[in-house]
């Protein structure tokens, strides 16, 4: 059969063009309200004009009008025919232009699952499927009206304040509202939202139904109730329950508080949702949904977006798909997108997990809402990530005080000419006869009246309640907290100790165990028989005893299943069968809680943030992140600095996340030695200008015990930093995290060589009933009357000092005191220990360099405790250094010897 002048070649060219339009149409789609991108694309919609060569290439060069009128079989790979199996080439091109080159740019051709492809084609290609019913369009208009009116109200009342308004992308609000409704219809009961500054205030009010008066009062200089620093209004989160209009169901919505590191909240939200799914046995992620809202420049530029995406299909990290929205202003802070990324779109990071991406024109609310509906249905059906890229603009500068014409003069001349989306959509609905001007005016006046009423209420508010902004539903837990009293003992029954030790010392019978694991377990059995534990057994006992008591335990990190140094061995792999293993803590006690131990992806920033979010959901779960080496915490500094250590002060968020950071100078070089203890201590809000006893002078609790003082210190501190030396103390630390009546992050400098050090052992009687964590371990050998010098130290260096003291016969004249908990500093306990010795010399010894480690932190506090000038607290250790450790063995040995010599000198 000959068609035109091309014959069968035309058919082949046609088919190439057909599929090219689907996979490449997004490159020239009419999705830019400013008309800067692809300004000619608007001429294609509804026409049979061939798209540019970037889409169809040169395959249709020379085609005639006669060829355009020929019919072709459509085949089974498309739905554009509706009920027709054949269409003319002219009609085929027109329909493809309308679907793939109009106000929606679709990216999904790279997906390899044919079921998904066919489902997406059905949702977008079927003729008439994107038409929206009259009542639904009224609902859309109402949400657009609220979004636009709210922004204009803020601009009127708070014109000189930073608001990071949504102007230019207001259709985001009906898009999220549609997502909630559709998701609820598919079983979602809880939504966790991570969103940066842009549009946050609008989302709080119009999505979460945050009382406007609470938000408006944030613009006023009012006092804040209770302790803490508070935060700017566009960082704050909330937790609410909302009755959805269409679905008629109640949905719990949490917007997580987050700092100015725009995408850092992503893994936090995903971790929080994962925790809820685990708690509710929601294995497929049906009932809880994570929504992440990105800025265009941040989504393309921030590596945390890529790290978070990789959780999507990891068994112990997945949430069953994340729904991503992009508020695409087509600009970063002031950087043109042509200079801020190398990819065609800001969303290309999502392609790594085969997520479909819908780019949509922000001034077409019908298209935006339809795409949101499809995205929500896709996530519910296929449990994978999906992206809705709402392409709009930013009517003002980065914030309302910026002048954008300085860097984008042409863009902002165009923006000044544009009507807002409410005017555009209102005119459209008026023309379609869906709403009248009087109906629109009535709705808008009612909303403005609400805004004015809430504004007046805000002016009468003179105190901010941080509890109004909590992003976790822990109200009962917060109400029952009390800084007074003693912490409960953390020891356990001896019988439970023996049961646990036996369980983790017995190789599983139903799998083939590696010989090294067998040796480890044999060693554990020998210790058990001797009534002793090492570091690994201390961990096991803490975890398993908490599991018995009903506390979920989660341990996550790059090598946590065996432990980086092969000490843990909680997951025993079969040596002959792939994907076969045994969790040896899984069923020690009948009815025990869930223990999850998971090797993570090679991501510190993302995984640490994930575990922070996980710990923010349930205060009864022990959540632990372990760095492969403590040094690797360097790459998650944003999580540590801006979310973990200051989260309670800024947002009232209490979390009990535990960081295990292998730390110690072992001659392994600069990236395998230091967890940067000094950084964690510098971030502590422990005050060294007066003793805790002086803070209570004249108060009713002036006669409190040292244990009661420590409880109060723990209650007030922002996080706890420890460098323990005994397995028993590690055991108690982990259990104390859950038994405390409040939550604080715990940072533990964990050892490496001490994991197998013969002296780093504890006896059963140090962990059984009535025992607790010991913040200060006094010298057990020195004669108080003969002591001429006290060495205060922390961590592994104690064992080096003790060995060399014994070699030199200084056991009676040199006392070594271990400070196991550095923050909050145990002033009272240090003072009690120092009282044993009559006027000795005092030295702080550490293996870290002088400008690192705990020296300056500890020196000031020891001096305050002992009422000495700080110069009287001598330093014994390595000199200052730009690097945390040497990689040269000769230098390492020399530094160590010099440190020991300083420590052993009795006249210093």
PDB file of C-alpha atoms in Angstrom, residues 557-699:
ATOM      1  CA  UNK A 557      23.434   2.766  59.876  1.00  0.00           C
ATOM      2  CA  UNK A 558      25.795   1.585  57.186  1.00  0.00           C
ATOM      3  CA  UNK A 559      27.165  -1.528  58.961  1.00  0.00           C
ATOM      4  CA  UNK A 560      24.981  -1.955  62.001  1.00  0.00           C
ATOM      5  CA  UNK A 561      23.887  -5.555  61.431  1.00  0.00           C
ATOM      6  CA  UNK A 562      27.350  -6.945  62.230  1.00  0.00           C
ATOM      7  CA  UNK A 563      28.816  -3.683  63.562  1.00  0.00           C
ATOM      8  CA  UNK A 564      31.572  -1.900  61.656  1.00  0.00           C
ATOM      9  CA  UNK A 565      34.128  -3.774  63.747  1.00  0.00           C
ATOM     10  CA  UNK A 566      32.230  -7.090  63.637  1.00  0.00           C
ATOM     11  CA  UNK A 567      31.443  -6.934  67.352  1.00  0.00           C
ATOM     12  CA  UNK A 568      27.643  -6.859  67.228  1.00  0.00           C
ATOM     13  CA  UNK A 569      26.513  -9.726  64.968  1.00  0.00           C
ATOM     14  CA  UNK A 570      22.773  -9.233  65.440  1.00  0.00           C
ATOM     15  CA  UNK A 571      21.944 -10.420  61.927  1.00  0.00           C
ATOM     16  CA  UNK A 572      23.459 -13.831  61.198  1.00  0.00           C
ATOM     17  CA  UNK A 573      23.659 -14.589  57.471  1.00  0.00           C
ATOM     18  CA  UNK A 574      23.430 -18.102  56.071  1.00  0.00           C
ATOM     19  CA  UNK A 575      26.706 -18.935  54.353  1.00  0.00           C
ATOM     20  CA  UNK A 576      25.060 -21.110  51.677  1.00  0.00           C
ATOM     21  CA  UNK A 577      21.739 -19.448  50.879  1.00  0.00           C
ATOM     22  CA  UNK A 578      21.198 -15.991  49.431  1.00  0.00           C
ATOM     23  CA  UNK A 579      18.879 -13.588  51.271  1.00  0.00           C
ATOM     24  CA  UNK A 580      18.652 -15.886  54.289  1.00  0.00           C
ATOM     25  CA  UNK A 581      19.426 -14.580  57.746  1.00  0.00           C
ATOM     26  CA  UNK A 582      18.427 -14.659  61.408  1.00  0.00           C
ATOM     27  CA  UNK A 583      17.820 -11.725  63.749  1.00  0.00           C
ATOM     28  CA  UNK A 584      19.053 -13.153  67.051  1.00  0.00           C
ATOM     29  CA  UNK A 585      17.231 -10.572  69.208  1.00  0.00           C
ATOM     30  CA  UNK A 586      13.940 -11.081  67.432  1.00  0.00           C
ATOM     31  CA  UNK A 587      12.149 -13.545  69.728  1.00  0.00           C
ATOM     32  CA  UNK A 588      14.052 -13.852  73.006  1.00  0.00           C
ATOM     33  CA  UNK A 589      10.936 -13.160  75.098  1.00  0.00           C
ATOM     34  CA  UNK A 590       7.334 -14.073  74.268  1.00  0.00           C
ATOM     35  CA  UNK A 591       5.337 -11.061  73.141  1.00  0.00           C
ATOM     36  CA  UNK A 592       8.364  -8.777  73.024  1.00  0.00           C
ATOM     37  CA  UNK A 593       8.334  -5.628  70.916  1.00  0.00           C
ATOM     38  CA  UNK A 594       9.837  -5.243  67.448  1.00  0.00           C
ATOM     39  CA  UNK A 595      13.600  -4.997  66.986  1.00  0.00           C
ATOM     40  CA  UNK A 596      14.719  -3.568  63.667  1.00  0.00           C
ATOM     41  CA  UNK A 597      18.414  -3.523  62.771  1.00  0.00           C
ATOM     42  CA  UNK A 598      19.126  -2.399  59.226  1.00  0.00           C
ATOM     43  CA  UNK A 599      22.198  -1.700  57.154  1.00  0.00           C
ATOM     44  CA  UNK A 600      21.347   1.612  55.531  1.00  0.00           C
ATOM     45  CA  UNK A 601      22.174   3.111  52.180  1.00  0.00           C
ATOM     46  CA  UNK A 602      25.564   4.863  52.042  1.00  0.00           C
ATOM     47  CA  UNK A 603      24.086   8.124  53.278  1.00  0.00           C
ATOM     48  CA  UNK A 604      24.821   9.861  56.542  1.00  0.00           C
ATOM     49  CA  UNK A 605      22.897  13.106  56.003  1.00  0.00           C
ATOM     50  CA  UNK A 606      19.753  11.384  54.755  1.00  0.00           C
ATOM     51  CA  UNK A 607      19.749   8.417  57.132  1.00  0.00           C
ATOM     52  CA  UNK A 608      20.483  10.516  60.223  1.00  0.00           C
ATOM     53  CA  UNK A 609      17.604  12.820  59.259  1.00  0.00           C
ATOM     54  CA  UNK A 610      15.360   9.801  58.649  1.00  0.00           C
ATOM     55  CA  UNK A 611      16.079   8.407  62.111  1.00  0.00           C
ATOM     56  CA  UNK A 612      15.482  11.812  63.703  1.00  0.00           C
ATOM     57  CA  UNK A 613      12.044  11.821  62.081  1.00  0.00           C
ATOM     58  CA  UNK A 614      11.476   8.241  63.190  1.00  0.00           C
ATOM     59  CA  UNK A 615      12.228   9.168  66.806  1.00  0.00           C
ATOM     60  CA  UNK A 616       9.884  12.167  66.606  1.00  0.00           C
ATOM     61  CA  UNK A 617       6.827   9.967  66.144  1.00  0.00           C
ATOM     62  CA  UNK A 618       6.823   7.763  69.253  1.00  0.00           C
ATOM     63  CA  UNK A 619       8.466   8.660  72.559  1.00  0.00           C
ATOM     64  CA  UNK A 620       8.298   5.011  73.667  1.00  0.00           C
ATOM     65  CA  UNK A 621      10.646   3.750  70.945  1.00  0.00           C
ATOM     66  CA  UNK A 622      14.433   3.729  71.137  1.00  0.00           C
ATOM     67  CA  UNK A 623      15.806   4.966  67.824  1.00  0.00           C
ATOM     68  CA  UNK A 624      19.536   4.787  67.141  1.00  0.00           C
ATOM     69  CA  UNK A 625      21.716   5.954  64.277  1.00  0.00           C
ATOM     70  CA  UNK A 626      25.274   4.679  64.190  1.00  0.00           C
ATOM     71  CA  UNK A 627      27.941   6.243  62.007  1.00  0.00           C
ATOM     72  CA  UNK A 628      30.303   3.791  60.369  1.00  0.00           C
ATOM     73  CA  UNK A 629      33.063   5.916  61.894  1.00  0.00           C
ATOM     74  CA  UNK A 630      32.216   8.893  64.076  1.00  0.00           C
ATOM     75  CA  UNK A 631      33.987  11.173  61.608  1.00  0.00           C
ATOM     76  CA  UNK A 632      31.275  10.475  59.063  1.00  0.00           C
ATOM     77  CA  UNK A 633      28.813  12.488  61.125  1.00  0.00           C
ATOM     78  CA  UNK A 634      30.547  15.443  59.425  1.00  0.00           C
ATOM     79  CA  UNK A 635      28.308  14.970  56.401  1.00  0.00           C
ATOM     80  CA  UNK A 636      25.081  15.284  58.392  1.00  0.00           C
ATOM     81  CA  UNK A 637      26.026  18.477  60.194  1.00  0.00           C
ATOM     82  CA  UNK A 638      22.840  20.256  59.086  1.00  0.00           C
ATOM     83  CA  UNK A 639      20.717  17.618  60.794  1.00  0.00           C
ATOM     84  CA  UNK A 640      22.814  17.801  63.950  1.00  0.00           C
ATOM     85  CA  UNK A 641      23.156  21.585  64.169  1.00  0.00           C
ATOM     86  CA  UNK A 642      19.838  22.854  62.886  1.00  0.00           C
ATOM     87  CA  UNK A 643      17.333  20.141  63.747  1.00  0.00           C
ATOM     88  CA  UNK A 644      18.616  17.878  66.518  1.00  0.00           C
ATOM     89  CA  UNK A 645      20.502  19.973  69.055  1.00  0.00           C
ATOM     90  CA  UNK A 646      18.185  22.999  68.823  1.00  0.00           C
ATOM     91  CA  UNK A 647      14.860  21.371  67.952  1.00  0.00           C
ATOM     92  CA  UNK A 648      13.391  21.674  71.430  1.00  0.00           C
ATOM     93  CA  UNK A 649      14.521  25.277  71.928  1.00  0.00           C
ATOM     94  CA  UNK A 650      13.168  26.409  68.571  1.00  0.00           C
ATOM     95  CA  UNK A 651      10.064  24.255  68.144  1.00  0.00           C
ATOM     96  CA  UNK A 652       9.364  22.461  71.408  1.00  0.00           C
ATOM     97  CA  UNK A 653      10.228  19.180  69.688  1.00  0.00           C
ATOM     98  CA  UNK A 654      11.562  16.519  72.064  1.00  0.00           C
ATOM     99  CA  UNK A 655      13.259  13.492  70.564  1.00  0.00           C
ATOM    100  CA  UNK A 656      15.286  10.730  72.144  1.00  0.00           C
ATOM    101  CA  UNK A 657      17.420   9.916  69.107  1.00  0.00           C
ATOM    102  CA  UNK A 658      20.688   8.195  70.005  1.00  0.00           C
ATOM    103  CA  UNK A 659      23.846   8.781  67.978  1.00  0.00           C
ATOM    104  CA  UNK A 660      26.535   6.115  68.272  1.00  0.00           C
ATOM    105  CA  UNK A 661      29.760   7.605  66.955  1.00  0.00           C
ATOM    106  CA  UNK A 662      32.855   5.342  66.964  1.00  0.00           C
ATOM    107  CA  UNK A 663      35.627   7.585  68.279  1.00  0.00           C
ATOM    108  CA  UNK A 664      39.240   7.159  69.331  1.00  0.00           C
ATOM    109  CA  UNK A 665      42.844   7.595  68.217  1.00  0.00           C
ATOM    110  CA  UNK A 666      43.940   4.206  66.920  1.00  0.00           C
ATOM    111  CA  UNK A 667      46.509   5.314  64.345  1.00  0.00           C
ATOM    112  CA  UNK A 668      43.975   5.003  61.517  1.00  0.00           C
ATOM    113  CA  UNK A 669      44.340   8.468  60.067  1.00  0.00           C
ATOM    114  CA  UNK A 670      42.378  11.710  60.053  1.00  0.00           C
ATOM    115  CA  UNK A 671      39.019  10.384  58.801  1.00  0.00           C
ATOM    116  CA  UNK A 672      38.811   7.372  61.117  1.00  0.00           C
ATOM    117  CA  UNK A 673      39.661   8.841  64.497  1.00  0.00           C
ATOM    118  CA  UNK A 674      37.470  11.682  65.687  1.00  0.00           C
ATOM    119  CA  UNK A 675      33.716  12.111  65.928  1.00  0.00           C
ATOM    120  CA  UNK A 676      34.519  15.765  66.646  1.00  0.00           C
ATOM    121  CA  UNK A 677      33.519  15.645  70.300  1.00  0.00           C
ATOM    122  CA  UNK A 678      34.313  19.343  70.568  1.00  0.00           C
ATOM    123  CA  UNK A 679      31.545  20.253  68.129  1.00  0.00           C
ATOM    124  CA  UNK A 680      28.881  18.429  70.091  1.00  0.00           C
ATOM    125  CA  UNK A 681      30.049  20.015  73.332  1.00  0.00           C
ATOM    126  CA  UNK A 682      30.113  23.480  71.827  1.00  0.00           C
ATOM    127  CA  UNK A 683      26.490  23.008  70.799  1.00  0.00           C
ATOM    128  CA  UNK A 684      25.472  22.193  74.393  1.00  0.00           C
ATOM    129  CA  UNK A 685      23.655  24.908  76.301  1.00  0.00           C
ATOM    130  CA  UNK A 686      25.303  23.863  79.581  1.00  0.00           C
ATOM    131  CA  UNK A 687      26.312  27.009  81.487  1.00  0.00           C
ATOM    132  CA  UNK A 688      29.717  27.091  83.184  1.00  0.00           C
ATOM    133  CA  UNK A 689      29.352  30.398  85.034  1.00  0.00           C
ATOM    134  CA  UNK A 690      27.693  28.993  88.147  1.00  0.00           C
ATOM    135  CA  UNK A 691      27.070  25.645  89.748  1.00  0.00           C
ATOM    136  CA  UNK A 692      23.659  23.964  89.586  1.00  0.00           C
ATOM    137  CA  UNK A 693      23.310  24.329  93.372  1.00  0.00           C
ATOM    138  CA  UNK A 694      23.631  28.096  93.023  1.00  0.00           C
ATOM    139  CA  UNK A 695      20.732  28.144  90.581  1.00  0.00           C
ATOM    140  CA  UNK A 696      18.432  26.817  93.298  1.00  0.00           C
ATOM    141  CA  UNK A 697      19.559  29.157  96.060  1.00  0.00           C
ATOM    142  CA  UNK A 698      16.493  30.235  98.010  1.00  0.00           C
ATOM    143  CA  UNK A 699      14.277  27.715  96.234  1.00  0.00           C
TER     144      UNK A 699
END
